[in-house]
Amino acid sequence: MPFDTARPHPQPLAAGAEAGTIARWLLTVAGMVWIMIALGGATRLTGSGLSIMEWAPLSGTLPPLSETEWQRLYDLYRTIPQYALVNQGFGLAGFKEIFWLEWIHRLWGRLIGLAYALPLAWFWWRGRIPAGLKPRLLLLLLLGGLQGAVGWFMVASGFEADRTAVSPYRLVIHLALALGLYAALLWTAFGLRHPAPAPLPDRAGSVRRQVKAAFWLVLAAMLAGGFVAGLRAGLDYNTFPLMDGRLVPEGYARLSPFWRNLTENIPAVQFNHRLLATLAGLAALGAAQAAWRHLPPGRARSACLLLGAAVCLQYGLGIATLLLVVPVWLGTLHQATAVLVLTASLAALHALRRQAA
């Protein structure tokens, strides 16, 4: 299963009150990461991500406090292609509108760092973290710091000549790392709250296989969605289920070598996202149906049913986002709901863990 270690968490932690405290802390941080992913979607959809051209982890915590500082940052922004090609002449007032969303996005990232690092230091100092869990918690801290650096690496790509947005490849790396961090936080918290797998009937194995398939398809669809976002591919082919009257759009394989179509060709990128989302939805609904038939009432069946409901909601939001040509609020909700689907799939996988032999 994802993020499992070779040895389970030490029994004293899993059985005691400390487990609940640490699990609640990790779930809180995971919730903050969820909000961060939604903020990232809003930042991208509004074109706000390139408004701050400096990487200042400490001094950047405060917003501009004088008109002179506002003007300096605006003058910096006017040197990049996005201003010249998209926002030329929108003035200092227009700059402030996109600035604030990016500033909130970065501030929230700093708050996540504090919400993780400070309790970690306190738990460590008080000796409330068993040695078996310490390496994982340190790794999560490093992943959080890496995510900040990757975020700037992504933003910097938008300053290159003739670019009005960030590199789709760097965007997907940034998204994948955020999802990985979120999933690892969630899985660790689940392990603390439920250290021992629950007994399940023999037919749970078939449900487990279907949930695994749904999980990997959901993940693939989310990463494919990152390329849709990076290429703004959702602004084209705004019909469903056909694309310009065709099931497979014309020009699907127009780039050479072929692999470039998977990440750089708008018709192919959007079609692939649709296809993977459909397969993920079918797999999730199949898992929910199998759980209803073969699992007793309890955590595992409830998680599988939640997965089926979440994927239906997400699929409907995806269609609506496409047909309405990606309004900011709906595109942001679509990205946030994708995390709900990932959450449900992880919860189902964790509840369906095999018992130790």
mmCIF file of N, CA, C and O in Angstrom, residues 200-209 290 293-295:
data_model
loop_
_atom_site.group_PDB
_atom_site.id
_atom_site.type_symbol
_atom_site.label_atom_id
_atom_site.label_comp_id
_atom_site.label_asym_id
_atom_site.label_seq_id
_atom_site.Cartn_x
_atom_site.Cartn_y
_atom_site.Cartn_z
ATOM 1 N N LEU A 200 -11.572 -8.621 7.761
ATOM 2 C CA LEU A 200 -12.468 -8.485 6.620
ATOM 3 C C LEU A 200 -12.734 -9.852 6.023
ATOM 4 O O LEU A 200 -11.909 -10.773 6.156
ATOM 5 N N PRO A 201 -13.853 -10.019 5.342
ATOM 6 C CA PRO A 201 -14.145 -11.310 4.710
ATOM 7 C C PRO A 201 -13.175 -11.603 3.570
ATOM 8 O O PRO A 201 -12.499 -10.708 3.050
ATOM 9 N N ASP A 202 -13.124 -12.859 3.171
ATOM 10 C CA ASP A 202 -12.189 -13.278 2.123
ATOM 11 C C ASP A 202 -12.404 -12.516 0.816
ATOM 12 O O ASP A 202 -11.453 -12.249 0.073
ATOM 13 N N ARG A 203 -13.648 -12.160 0.518
ATOM 14 C CA ARG A 203 -13.949 -11.501 -0.758
ATOM 15 C C ARG A 203 -13.491 -10.039 -0.762
ATOM 16 O O ARG A 203 -13.661 -9.355 -1.772
ATOM 17 N N ALA A 204 -12.928 -9.581 0.335
ATOM 18 C CA ALA A 204 -12.398 -8.209 0.362
ATOM 19 C C ALA A 204 -11.240 -8.048 -0.612
ATOM 20 O O ALA A 204 -10.945 -6.928 -1.041
ATOM 21 N N GLY A 205 -10.589 -9.152 -0.969
ATOM 22 C CA GLY A 205 -9.460 -9.060 -1.887
ATOM 23 C C GLY A 205 -9.844 -8.488 -3.235
ATOM 24 O O GLY A 205 -9.109 -7.686 -3.817
ATOM 25 N N SER A 206 -11.018 -8.871 -3.744
ATOM 26 C CA SER A 206 -11.452 -8.345 -5.036
ATOM 27 C C SER A 206 -11.769 -6.855 -4.936
ATOM 28 O O SER A 206 -11.491 -6.088 -5.871
ATOM 29 N N VAL A 207 -12.331 -6.435 -3.809
ATOM 30 C CA VAL A 207 -12.609 -5.006 -3.608
ATOM 31 C C VAL A 207 -11.296 -4.235 -3.530
ATOM 32 O O VAL A 207 -11.156 -3.156 -4.113
ATOM 33 N N ARG A 208 -10.343 -4.824 -2.831
ATOM 34 C CA ARG A 208 -9.034 -4.168 -2.680
ATOM 35 C C ARG A 208 -8.392 -3.940 -4.043
ATOM 36 O O ARG A 208 -7.841 -2.864 -4.308
ATOM 37 N N ARG A 209 -8.461 -4.923 -4.921
ATOM 38 C CA ARG A 209 -7.868 -4.782 -6.251
ATOM 39 C C ARG A 209 -8.567 -3.676 -7.047
ATOM 40 O O ARG A 209 -7.917 -2.907 -7.762
ATOM 41 N N ALA A 290 -18.829 -3.204 -5.483
ATOM 42 C CA ALA A 290 -18.285 -4.427 -4.900
ATOM 43 C C ALA A 290 -18.256 -4.337 -3.377
ATOM 44 O O ALA A 290 -18.531 -5.327 -2.676
ATOM 45 N N ARG A 293 -21.644 -4.966 -1.935
ATOM 46 C CA ARG A 293 -22.066 -6.368 -2.015
ATOM 47 C C ARG A 293 -21.275 -7.287 -1.089
ATOM 48 O O ARG A 293 -21.821 -8.238 -0.537
ATOM 49 N N HIS A 294 -19.969 -6.997 -0.929
ATOM 50 C CA HIS A 294 -19.098 -7.980 -0.295
ATOM 51 C C HIS A 294 -18.536 -7.583 1.071
ATOM 52 O O HIS A 294 -17.975 -8.440 1.754
ATOM 53 N N LEU A 295 -18.678 -6.338 1.478
ATOM 54 C CA LEU A 295 -18.107 -5.909 2.750
ATOM 55 C C LEU A 295 -19.202 -5.643 3.766
ATOM 56 O O LEU A 295 -20.265 -5.119 3.426
#
